[in-house]
């Protein structure tokens, strides 16, 4: 058996291809399915199943298109009730793939109500668990993405789901979809796959779920998680009141909620109704004067080029693994988009990242701005930033996440997380008549924020190559000297 994992770092996700005796199972493929199907063809694999663990909140699924293109059987959780043809997966009702390959659905609600994990058995032995957004490496899937009203109920369900999976044999491989870098997970571990046994000793949330009650012994015989085994009854035991244990787990899971990207609210509907195939990554060339007034301009040039001159009102987002996530978070969904790039800059990756989250509205790319490039900001290194900070009347904007600010706070800084500059506006405390010193953790988010500020008439001075923690350390060292 071979398992090939496909990482998508910007979304913090991975899809998986399991191959056994020439037959394959593709799990949670993203919309750009060519990269998966290319490996299927290279290995001469007969794709038997395409599995979806849940209706994803963070990207548009490619499962339907992968199944249509290969003739594989598309399997979704029964409770997903997607609007396109598929095989519904019911709890512990096996799906036979032939040649000793069996897929066993396990209902694991918590990340979403319909969430289903899949245990793959090879020749009768548990070989791999595809846990989607349920049990993750050193973590668990977030229960609050469907709204705060349902978060506690889903957190309690996640408690039972983790206990259910903990009863699998310790050697069972764990292959989650969400991981470090994903806003669907409650924390990160720096690892992307694991085993049930490793998680029992190294996952604090799993330890909390199984530690307060009489969970089934992980190594105990489970009849390969068949009906009537501890997999069916791995709910709370009697050493602690079941409700109290679930509530304590929910308290821990919901203790420090992270922000939810704006585009997430559109993904569930898209994945329920179905989406068309991936659009072409090729976009036409436009002149700066041909940009439609209704279009949003996204400048994908390096930040130094953006600082020297950009189109007024444009949002500057440098290329990177997380380009699509930031664009989806900061731009109105389904708004026409025009990219600005350097003359020889390939924008294929940026178009693909946008399409992964259903933003198929890129209508062109501008490569020559001419005299229209009037929006500017200033980039400085740490020593120059500290000199600006020491001037009378200096004002600082910290655009990091709340959790980052909690760990290291700069006295006197105005605090507003980058996406909140769009939803809440630029803080009124910032004076347009004075430069605004903008910082984050490294300079990436600060440079994006600078373009938003410049579009509102401010004069941003961006700390690049360093962040707020570096400023705090340098100020502390100076005061101690």
Short mmCIF file of C-alpha atoms in Angstrom, two decimals:
data_model
loop_
_atom_site.label_atom_id
_atom_site.label_comp_id
_atom_site.label_asym_id
_atom_site.label_seq_id
_atom_site.Cartn_x
_atom_site.Cartn_y
_atom_site.Cartn_z
CA UNK A 1 0.00 0.00 0.00
CA UNK A 2 1.14 3.51 -0.84
CA UNK A 3 -0.31 6.83 0.31
CA UNK A 4 0.60 9.99 -1.58
CA UNK A 5 -0.24 13.25 0.20
CA UNK A 6 -0.65 16.53 -1.66
CA UNK A 7 0.02 19.61 0.46
CA UNK A 8 -1.60 22.97 -0.20
CA UNK A 9 0.37 25.12 2.26
CA UNK A 10 -1.56 28.37 1.79
CA UNK A 11 -4.77 26.72 2.96
CA UNK A 12 -3.05 24.42 5.45
CA UNK A 13 -4.70 21.39 3.84
CA UNK A 14 -3.74 18.16 2.19
CA UNK A 15 -5.46 15.68 -0.09
CA UNK A 16 -4.52 12.00 -0.14
CA UNK A 17 -4.27 9.24 -2.71
CA UNK A 18 -4.20 5.67 -1.38
CA UNK A 19 -3.07 2.95 -3.79
CA UNK A 20 -3.53 -0.76 -3.09
CA UNK A 21 -3.11 -3.57 -5.62
CA UNK A 22 -3.54 -1.16 -8.52
CA UNK A 23 -6.70 0.44 -7.17
CA UNK A 24 -6.92 3.91 -5.71
CA UNK A 25 -8.87 6.03 -3.24
CA UNK A 26 -8.67 9.81 -3.54
CA UNK A 27 -9.63 11.74 -0.40
CA UNK A 28 -10.73 15.40 -0.17
CA UNK A 29 -9.34 16.63 -3.49
CA UNK A 30 -9.30 20.35 -4.07
CA UNK A 31 -10.69 21.93 -7.20
CA UNK A 32 -7.48 21.83 -9.27
CA UNK A 33 -7.77 18.07 -9.80
CA UNK A 34 -5.19 17.78 -12.59
CA UNK A 35 -2.36 17.48 -10.06
CA UNK A 36 -4.07 14.46 -8.46
CA UNK A 37 -5.15 12.77 -11.67
CA UNK A 38 -1.67 13.15 -13.11
CA UNK A 39 -0.29 10.95 -10.33
CA UNK A 40 -3.16 8.49 -10.80
CA UNK A 41 -2.21 8.18 -14.48
CA UNK A 42 1.54 7.97 -13.81
CA UNK A 43 0.99 5.03 -11.47
CA UNK A 44 -1.52 3.40 -13.79
CA UNK A 45 -4.08 3.32 -10.98
CA UNK A 46 -7.75 2.44 -11.35
CA UNK A 47 -9.40 5.09 -9.21
CA UNK A 48 -12.13 3.23 -7.34
CA UNK A 49 -13.41 5.88 -4.91
CA UNK A 50 -13.32 9.62 -4.45
CA UNK A 51 -14.15 10.35 -0.80
CA UNK A 52 -15.25 13.57 0.82
CA UNK A 53 -15.08 13.74 4.62
CA UNK A 54 -17.34 16.80 4.89
CA UNK A 55 -18.68 19.87 3.11
CA UNK A 56 -15.53 21.93 3.26
CA UNK A 57 -15.50 25.45 4.66
CA UNK A 58 -12.12 26.55 3.36
CA UNK A 59 -11.97 25.55 -0.31
CA UNK A 60 -14.03 24.46 -3.28
CA UNK A 61 -14.00 20.70 -3.68
CA UNK A 62 -12.81 18.93 -6.80
CA UNK A 63 -14.35 15.60 -5.81
CA UNK A 64 -17.28 15.68 -8.23
CA UNK A 65 -15.09 16.60 -11.18
CA UNK A 66 -12.45 13.99 -10.27
CA UNK A 67 -15.13 11.30 -10.17
CA UNK A 68 -16.70 12.43 -13.45
CA UNK A 69 -13.35 12.42 -15.24
CA UNK A 70 -12.25 9.00 -14.00
CA UNK A 71 -15.48 7.06 -13.53
CA UNK A 72 -14.69 6.59 -9.85
CA UNK A 73 -17.48 6.27 -7.31
CA UNK A 74 -18.07 9.58 -5.53
CA UNK A 75 -18.77 9.10 -1.81
CA UNK A 76 -20.02 11.82 0.55
CA UNK A 77 -21.36 11.67 4.11
CA UNK A 78 -25.03 10.70 3.93
CA UNK A 79 -26.08 13.74 5.97
CA UNK A 80 -24.33 16.13 3.56
CA UNK A 81 -27.25 15.75 1.12
CA UNK A 82 -25.28 17.34 -1.71
CA UNK A 83 -27.27 18.34 -4.79
CA UNK A 84 -25.26 16.21 -7.27
CA UNK A 85 -25.13 12.44 -7.73
CA UNK A 86 -23.05 10.54 -5.20
CA UNK A 87 -23.03 7.46 -2.99
CA UNK A 88 -24.08 8.33 0.58
CA UNK A 89 -21.74 7.02 3.27
CA UNK A 90 -23.49 5.63 6.34
CA UNK A 91 -21.80 4.90 9.66
CA UNK A 92 -20.02 1.51 9.60
CA UNK A 93 -21.60 0.44 6.29
CA UNK A 94 -18.58 -0.86 4.37
CA UNK A 95 -17.80 0.05 0.78
CA UNK A 96 -16.04 -2.77 -1.04
CA UNK A 97 -13.38 -1.70 -3.50
CA UNK A 98 -12.24 -5.13 -4.60
CA UNK A 99 -8.82 -6.82 -4.32
CA UNK A 100 -8.99 -6.71 -0.52
CA UNK A 101 -9.73 -2.99 -0.35
CA UNK A 102 -12.57 -1.90 1.98
CA UNK A 103 -13.60 1.62 3.02
CA UNK A 104 -15.41 1.87 6.36
CA UNK A 105 -17.22 5.19 7.03
CA UNK A 106 -17.19 6.38 10.65
CA UNK A 107 -19.56 9.20 11.56
CA UNK A 108 -17.43 11.77 13.39
CA UNK A 109 -19.49 14.96 13.80
CA UNK A 110 -17.95 18.00 15.43
CA UNK A 111 -16.12 19.98 12.76
CA UNK A 112 -19.39 19.84 10.83
CA UNK A 113 -22.57 17.89 11.65
CA UNK A 114 -22.24 15.45 8.73
CA UNK A 115 -18.49 14.90 9.09
CA UNK A 116 -17.42 11.34 8.33
CA UNK A 117 -13.97 9.80 8.66
CA UNK A 118 -12.95 6.80 6.57
CA UNK A 119 -11.04 3.79 7.84
CA UNK A 120 -9.41 1.90 4.96
CA UNK A 121 -8.84 -1.80 5.48
CA UNK A 122 -6.41 -3.72 3.32
CA UNK A 123 -6.92 -7.49 3.34
CA UNK A 124 -8.99 -7.13 6.50
CA UNK A 125 -6.48 -5.07 8.48
CA UNK A 126 -6.89 -1.38 9.42
CA UNK A 127 -4.32 0.47 7.36
CA UNK A 128 -5.20 4.15 7.27
CA UNK A 129 -7.68 6.56 8.79
CA UNK A 130 -8.64 9.60 6.73
CA UNK A 131 -9.93 11.88 9.44
CA UNK A 132 -10.65 15.07 7.49
CA UNK A 133 -11.37 17.75 10.08
CA UNK A 134 -11.98 15.51 13.07
CA UNK A 135 -8.85 14.13 14.77
CA UNK A 136 -5.86 16.13 13.56
CA UNK A 137 -2.16 15.94 14.27
CA UNK A 138 -1.77 17.30 17.83
CA UNK A 139 -5.14 19.01 17.52
CA UNK A 140 -8.78 18.71 16.44
CA UNK A 141 -10.98 20.43 13.90
CA UNK A 142 -12.67 23.66 14.87
CA UNK A 143 -16.36 23.43 15.80
CA UNK A 144 -17.20 27.13 15.37
CA UNK A 145 -17.04 27.64 11.60
CA UNK A 146 -20.80 27.26 11.18
CA UNK A 147 -21.49 30.07 13.64
CA UNK A 148 -21.26 30.70 17.38
CA UNK A 149 -24.82 29.47 17.94
CA UNK A 150 -23.85 25.88 17.04
CA UNK A 151 -20.25 25.92 18.23
CA UNK A 152 -20.77 24.39 21.67
CA UNK A 153 -23.04 21.64 20.38
CA UNK A 154 -20.49 20.75 17.71
CA UNK A 155 -17.66 20.90 20.26
CA UNK A 156 -19.49 18.36 22.41
CA UNK A 157 -19.96 16.16 19.35
CA UNK A 158 -16.24 16.48 18.58
CA UNK A 159 -15.54 15.12 22.05
CA UNK A 160 -17.41 11.91 21.27
CA UNK A 161 -15.89 11.63 17.80
CA UNK A 162 -12.33 11.85 19.09
CA UNK A 163 -13.08 9.16 21.66
CA UNK A 164 -14.51 6.98 18.94
CA UNK A 165 -11.37 7.28 16.84
CA UNK A 166 -9.12 6.76 19.86
CA UNK A 167 -10.40 3.18 20.07
CA UNK A 168 -8.75 2.25 16.76
CA UNK A 169 -5.55 0.17 16.88
CA UNK A 170 -2.58 2.39 17.80
CA UNK A 171 -0.68 1.45 14.63
CA UNK A 172 -3.40 2.83 12.38
CA UNK A 173 -2.03 5.62 10.21
CA UNK A 174 -3.69 9.02 10.64
CA UNK A 175 -4.11 11.17 7.53
CA UNK A 176 -6.13 14.32 8.25
CA UNK A 177 -7.12 16.91 5.67
CA UNK A 178 -6.61 19.99 7.83
CA UNK A 179 -3.30 20.81 9.43
CA UNK A 180 -0.92 23.59 10.39
CA UNK A 181 -1.72 26.78 8.52
CA UNK A 182 -5.41 25.98 8.20
CA UNK A 183 -7.99 28.14 9.95
CA UNK A 184 -10.04 24.93 10.28
CA UNK A 185 -7.75 23.58 13.00
CA UNK A 186 -7.50 24.82 16.57
CA UNK A 187 -3.68 24.69 16.60
CA UNK A 188 -0.66 23.50 14.64
CA UNK A 189 2.00 20.86 15.13
CA UNK A 190 4.42 21.17 12.23
CA UNK A 191 3.56 17.58 11.20
CA UNK A 192 0.91 16.50 8.76
CA UNK A 193 0.42 12.75 9.31
CA UNK A 194 0.63 10.55 12.37
CA UNK A 195 -0.75 7.37 13.93
CA UNK A 196 -3.51 6.81 16.47
CA UNK A 197 -0.91 5.65 18.98
CA UNK A 198 1.23 8.76 18.55
CA UNK A 199 -1.81 10.99 19.03
CA UNK A 200 -2.82 9.15 22.20
CA UNK A 201 0.51 10.18 23.72
CA UNK A 202 1.07 13.54 22.01
CA UNK A 203 -2.27 15.20 21.28
CA UNK A 204 -3.48 17.31 24.24
CA UNK A 205 -7.06 17.52 22.98
CA UNK A 206 -7.26 13.78 22.46
CA UNK A 207 -5.80 13.25 25.92
CA UNK A 208 -8.48 15.52 27.35
CA UNK A 209 -11.20 13.63 25.49
CA UNK A 210 -10.13 10.15 26.60
CA UNK A 211 -8.60 11.01 29.95
CA UNK A 212 -11.69 12.01 31.87
CA UNK A 213 -13.76 8.88 31.25
CA UNK A 214 -13.41 5.16 30.82
CA UNK A 215 -12.49 5.19 27.15
CA UNK A 216 -11.92 1.90 25.41
CA UNK A 217 -8.36 0.65 25.65
CA UNK A 218 -6.73 1.81 22.40
CA UNK A 219 -4.94 -1.47 21.90
CA UNK A 220 -7.92 -3.66 22.70
CA UNK A 221 -9.34 -5.86 19.93
CA UNK A 222 -11.97 -3.93 17.98
CA UNK A 223 -12.81 -6.42 15.24
CA UNK A 224 -11.24 -3.88 12.87
CA UNK A 225 -13.81 -1.38 14.08
CA UNK A 226 -16.71 -3.50 12.93
CA UNK A 227 -20.33 -3.27 14.08
CA UNK A 228 -20.74 -4.10 17.72
CA UNK A 229 -17.14 -3.23 18.54
CA UNK A 230 -15.93 -0.45 20.79
CA UNK A 231 -16.00 1.78 17.70
CA UNK A 232 -19.77 1.76 17.93
CA UNK A 233 -19.87 2.40 21.67
CA UNK A 234 -16.77 4.45 22.36
CA UNK A 235 -18.80 7.13 24.06
CA UNK A 236 -18.31 8.45 27.59
CA UNK A 237 -17.76 5.97 30.38
CA UNK A 238 -18.74 6.25 34.00
CA UNK A 239 -15.71 7.61 35.87
CA UNK A 240 -16.86 11.15 35.14
CA UNK A 241 -20.31 12.43 34.31
CA UNK A 242 -20.57 12.33 30.52
CA UNK A 243 -22.02 15.80 30.30
CA UNK A 244 -19.33 17.31 32.53
CA UNK A 245 -16.54 15.69 30.51
CA UNK A 246 -17.97 16.88 27.20
CA UNK A 247 -18.44 20.39 28.59
CA UNK A 248 -14.86 20.52 29.85
CA UNK A 249 -13.64 19.44 26.42
CA UNK A 250 -15.85 22.06 24.74
CA UNK A 251 -14.49 24.72 27.08
CA UNK A 252 -10.93 23.86 26.03
CA UNK A 253 -11.76 23.70 22.33
CA UNK A 254 -13.56 27.05 22.35
CA UNK A 255 -11.28 28.86 24.81
CA UNK A 256 -9.40 30.98 22.27
CA UNK A 257 -11.39 31.27 19.05
CA UNK A 258 -9.45 32.28 15.97
CA UNK A 259 -10.71 34.63 13.27
CA UNK A 260 -12.71 33.07 10.44
CA UNK A 261 -11.75 34.12 6.89
CA UNK A 262 -14.57 35.95 5.12
CA UNK A 263 -14.64 33.62 2.12
CA UNK A 264 -15.42 30.60 4.32
CA UNK A 265 -19.09 31.49 4.43
CA UNK A 266 -19.36 30.87 0.68
CA UNK A 267 -17.61 27.47 0.55
CA UNK A 268 -20.28 25.31 2.21
CA UNK A 269 -22.98 26.41 -0.23
CA UNK A 270 -20.70 25.90 -3.23
CA UNK A 271 -19.74 22.40 -2.12
CA UNK A 272 -23.38 21.52 -1.43
CA UNK A 273 -24.66 22.62 -4.83
CA UNK A 274 -21.61 21.70 -6.91
CA UNK A 275 -19.21 23.82 -8.93
CA UNK A 276 -18.04 23.88 -12.55
CA UNK A 277 -14.58 22.62 -13.55
CA UNK A 278 -11.47 24.66 -12.87
CA UNK A 279 -11.30 27.73 -15.14
CA UNK A 280 -8.35 28.41 -17.44
CA UNK A 281 -5.49 30.16 -15.64
CA UNK A 282 -4.81 32.31 -18.71
CA UNK A 283 -6.14 35.88 -18.50
CA UNK A 284 -6.03 38.69 -21.08
CA UNK A 285 -3.64 41.63 -20.96
CA UNK A 286 -5.22 45.00 -20.17
CA UNK A 287 -4.06 48.59 -20.14
CA UNK A 288 -4.36 50.66 -16.97
CA UNK A 289 -6.98 52.86 -18.63
CA UNK A 290 -9.10 49.83 -19.56
CA UNK A 291 -9.71 48.72 -15.98
CA UNK A 292 -13.45 48.75 -15.34
CA UNK A 293 -14.60 50.97 -12.50
CA UNK A 294 -16.41 48.04 -10.85
CA UNK A 295 -13.30 45.85 -10.75
CA UNK A 296 -11.09 45.44 -7.69
CA UNK A 297 -7.40 45.81 -8.47
CA UNK A 298 -5.00 43.40 -6.79
CA UNK A 299 -1.33 44.29 -7.12
CA UNK A 300 0.79 41.11 -7.07
CA UNK A 301 4.15 42.75 -7.66
CA UNK A 302 6.86 42.62 -4.97
CA UNK A 303 6.16 45.04 -2.12
CA UNK A 304 9.02 47.35 -3.11
CA UNK A 305 7.42 47.88 -6.51
CA UNK A 306 4.04 48.48 -4.88
CA UNK A 307 5.57 51.03 -2.51
CA UNK A 308 7.04 53.03 -5.39
CA UNK A 309 3.70 53.46 -7.14
CA UNK A 310 0.40 51.58 -7.55
CA UNK A 311 -3.04 52.25 -8.96
CA UNK A 312 -5.18 54.24 -6.51
CA UNK A 313 -7.44 51.99 -4.45
CA UNK A 314 -5.57 48.81 -5.29
CA UNK A 315 -4.88 46.11 -2.70
CA UNK A 316 -1.30 44.90 -2.72
CA UNK A 317 -0.78 41.19 -1.98
CA UNK A 318 2.59 39.75 -2.88
CA UNK A 319 2.73 36.26 -4.41
CA UNK A 320 2.97 33.51 -1.82
CA UNK A 321 1.33 30.30 -0.65
CA UNK A 322 -1.33 32.31 1.17
CA UNK A 323 -2.12 34.77 -1.62
CA UNK A 324 -5.55 33.27 -2.32
CA UNK A 325 -6.53 33.23 1.34
CA UNK A 326 -5.73 36.91 1.83
CA UNK A 327 -7.45 37.89 -1.40
CA UNK A 328 -10.54 35.90 -0.43
CA UNK A 329 -10.52 37.49 3.02
CA UNK A 330 -10.09 41.09 1.87
CA UNK A 331 -12.06 41.30 -1.38
CA UNK A 332 -15.83 41.13 -1.91
CA UNK A 333 -16.72 37.66 -3.13
CA UNK A 334 -17.48 37.34 -6.88
CA UNK A 335 -16.32 40.89 -7.60
CA UNK A 336 -14.43 41.29 -10.92
CA UNK A 337 -10.68 41.26 -10.26
CA UNK A 338 -7.85 42.81 -12.25
CA UNK A 339 -4.29 41.79 -11.38
CA UNK A 340 -1.30 44.11 -11.62
CA UNK A 341 1.99 42.35 -12.33
CA UNK A 342 5.48 43.09 -13.55
CA UNK A 343 6.22 42.71 -17.26
CA UNK A 344 7.65 39.19 -17.04
CA UNK A 345 5.69 37.99 -14.00
CA UNK A 346 3.64 34.78 -14.37
CA UNK A 347 0.25 35.10 -12.64
CA UNK A 348 -0.90 31.51 -13.20
CA UNK A 349 -0.46 30.52 -9.55
CA UNK A 350 -2.44 33.51 -8.34
CA UNK A 351 -5.35 32.70 -10.67
CA UNK A 352 -5.28 29.06 -9.51
CA UNK A 353 -5.28 30.02 -5.83
CA UNK A 354 -8.28 32.29 -6.38
CA UNK A 355 -10.14 29.55 -8.26
CA UNK A 356 -9.51 27.11 -5.39
CA UNK A 357 -11.83 29.25 -3.29
CA UNK A 358 -14.34 29.83 -6.06
CA UNK A 359 -13.15 33.28 -7.13
CA UNK A 360 -13.32 32.81 -10.91
CA UNK A 361 -13.65 36.50 -11.66
CA UNK A 362 -10.13 37.47 -12.78
CA UNK A 363 -10.80 39.44 -15.96
CA UNK A 364 -7.31 40.61 -16.87
CA UNK A 365 -3.78 41.62 -15.90
CA UNK A 366 -2.14 45.04 -16.20
CA UNK A 367 1.64 45.18 -16.67
CA UNK A 368 2.26 48.84 -17.48
CA UNK A 369 0.82 51.37 -15.03
CA UNK A 370 2.31 54.49 -16.59
CA UNK A 371 1.41 57.80 -14.92
CA UNK A 372 -1.59 56.23 -13.13
CA UNK A 373 0.70 54.74 -10.45
CA UNK A 374 0.19 57.44 -7.81
CA UNK A 375 -0.50 55.40 -4.65
CA UNK A 376 2.68 55.00 -2.57
CA UNK A 377 3.99 54.01 0.85
CA UNK A 378 7.39 53.77 2.55
CA UNK A 379 9.31 50.61 3.46
CA UNK A 380 11.86 50.72 6.29
CA UNK A 381 14.02 48.23 8.18
CA UNK A 382 14.02 47.80 11.96
CA UNK A 383 16.59 50.53 12.83
CA UNK A 384 14.76 53.08 10.66
CA UNK A 385 11.41 52.04 12.12
CA UNK A 386 12.76 52.57 15.64
CA UNK A 387 13.95 56.05 14.69
CA UNK A 388 10.48 56.90 13.37
CA UNK A 389 8.99 55.46 16.55
CA UNK A 390 11.11 57.75 18.70
CA UNK A 391 9.81 60.92 17.03
CA UNK A 392 7.21 63.04 18.88
CA UNK A 393 3.65 62.14 17.94
CA UNK A 394 4.58 58.76 16.39
CA UNK A 395 1.55 56.54 15.78
CA UNK A 396 1.77 52.77 15.28
CA UNK A 397 -0.75 50.37 13.79
CA UNK A 398 -0.38 46.69 14.76
CA UNK A 399 -2.25 44.46 12.26
CA UNK A 400 -1.47 41.07 13.83
CA UNK A 401 -4.03 38.54 15.02
CA UNK A 402 -5.45 38.91 18.55
CA UNK A 403 -3.56 35.81 19.75
CA UNK A 404 -0.28 37.28 18.53
CA UNK A 405 -0.97 40.57 20.30
CA UNK A 406 -1.75 38.69 23.49
CA UNK A 407 1.67 37.04 23.34
CA UNK A 408 3.56 40.27 22.69
CA UNK A 409 1.92 43.70 22.93
CA UNK A 410 3.52 47.00 21.94
CA UNK A 411 2.54 49.76 24.35
CA UNK A 412 0.74 52.64 22.69
CA UNK A 413 0.03 50.87 19.40
CA UNK A 414 -3.38 51.06 17.77
CA UNK A 415 -4.47 47.44 17.23
CA UNK A 416 -6.60 46.20 14.36
CA UNK A 417 -6.27 42.81 12.68
CA UNK A 418 -5.62 43.20 8.96
CA UNK A 419 -9.03 41.97 7.66
CA UNK A 420 -10.79 44.24 10.13
CA UNK A 421 -9.43 47.22 8.22
CA UNK A 422 -11.91 46.18 5.53
CA UNK A 423 -14.90 45.26 7.71
CA UNK A 424 -14.47 47.95 10.39
CA UNK A 425 -12.47 50.56 8.52
CA UNK A 426 -9.26 52.37 9.40
CA UNK A 427 -9.20 53.28 13.12
CA UNK A 428 -10.33 56.84 13.75
CA UNK A 429 -7.46 57.26 16.19
CA UNK A 430 -5.01 57.40 13.28
CA UNK A 431 -4.27 60.95 12.14
CA UNK A 432 -3.97 61.41 8.36
CA UNK A 433 -1.68 64.40 8.89
CA UNK A 434 1.05 62.21 10.41
CA UNK A 435 2.77 59.07 9.08
CA UNK A 436 1.33 55.75 10.27
CA UNK A 437 3.96 53.21 11.33
CA UNK A 438 2.57 49.80 10.32
CA UNK A 439 3.90 46.47 11.59
CA UNK A 440 2.92 42.82 11.90
CA UNK A 441 5.11 39.75 12.44
CA UNK A 442 7.40 39.96 9.41
CA UNK A 443 6.16 42.70 7.09
CA UNK A 444 3.84 40.74 4.77
CA UNK A 445 0.55 41.73 6.39
CA UNK A 446 1.84 45.22 7.15
CA UNK A 447 2.56 45.84 3.46
CA UNK A 448 -0.95 44.68 2.56
CA UNK A 449 -2.35 46.99 5.23
CA UNK A 450 -0.26 49.85 3.86
CA UNK A 451 -2.05 49.66 0.52
CA UNK A 452 -5.42 49.82 2.28
CA UNK A 453 -4.27 52.80 4.34
CA UNK A 454 -2.78 54.60 1.34
CA UNK A 455 -6.08 54.16 -0.47
CA UNK A 456 -7.74 56.06 2.40
CA UNK A 457 -5.30 58.97 2.26
CA UNK A 458 -2.84 57.92 4.98
CA UNK A 459 0.96 57.93 4.68
CA UNK A 460 2.06 54.44 5.76
CA UNK A 461 5.60 53.60 6.87
CA UNK A 462 5.96 49.82 6.84
CA UNK A 463 8.34 47.73 8.92
CA UNK A 464 9.67 45.06 6.56
CA UNK A 465 11.85 42.09 7.39
CA UNK A 466 10.91 42.28 11.08
CA UNK A 467 7.87 42.53 13.31
CA UNK A 468 6.37 43.79 16.53
CA UNK A 469 8.24 41.23 18.70
CA UNK A 470 11.51 42.55 17.24
CA UNK A 471 10.46 46.13 18.03
CA UNK A 472 9.64 45.16 21.63
CA UNK A 473 12.97 43.37 22.05
CA UNK A 474 14.92 46.29 20.61
CA UNK A 475 13.12 48.85 22.79
CA UNK A 476 13.68 46.72 25.89
CA UNK A 477 17.35 46.36 25.11
CA UNK A 478 17.68 50.10 24.56
CA UNK A 479 15.95 50.92 27.83
CA UNK A 480 18.19 48.49 29.70
CA UNK A 481 21.38 49.91 28.19
#
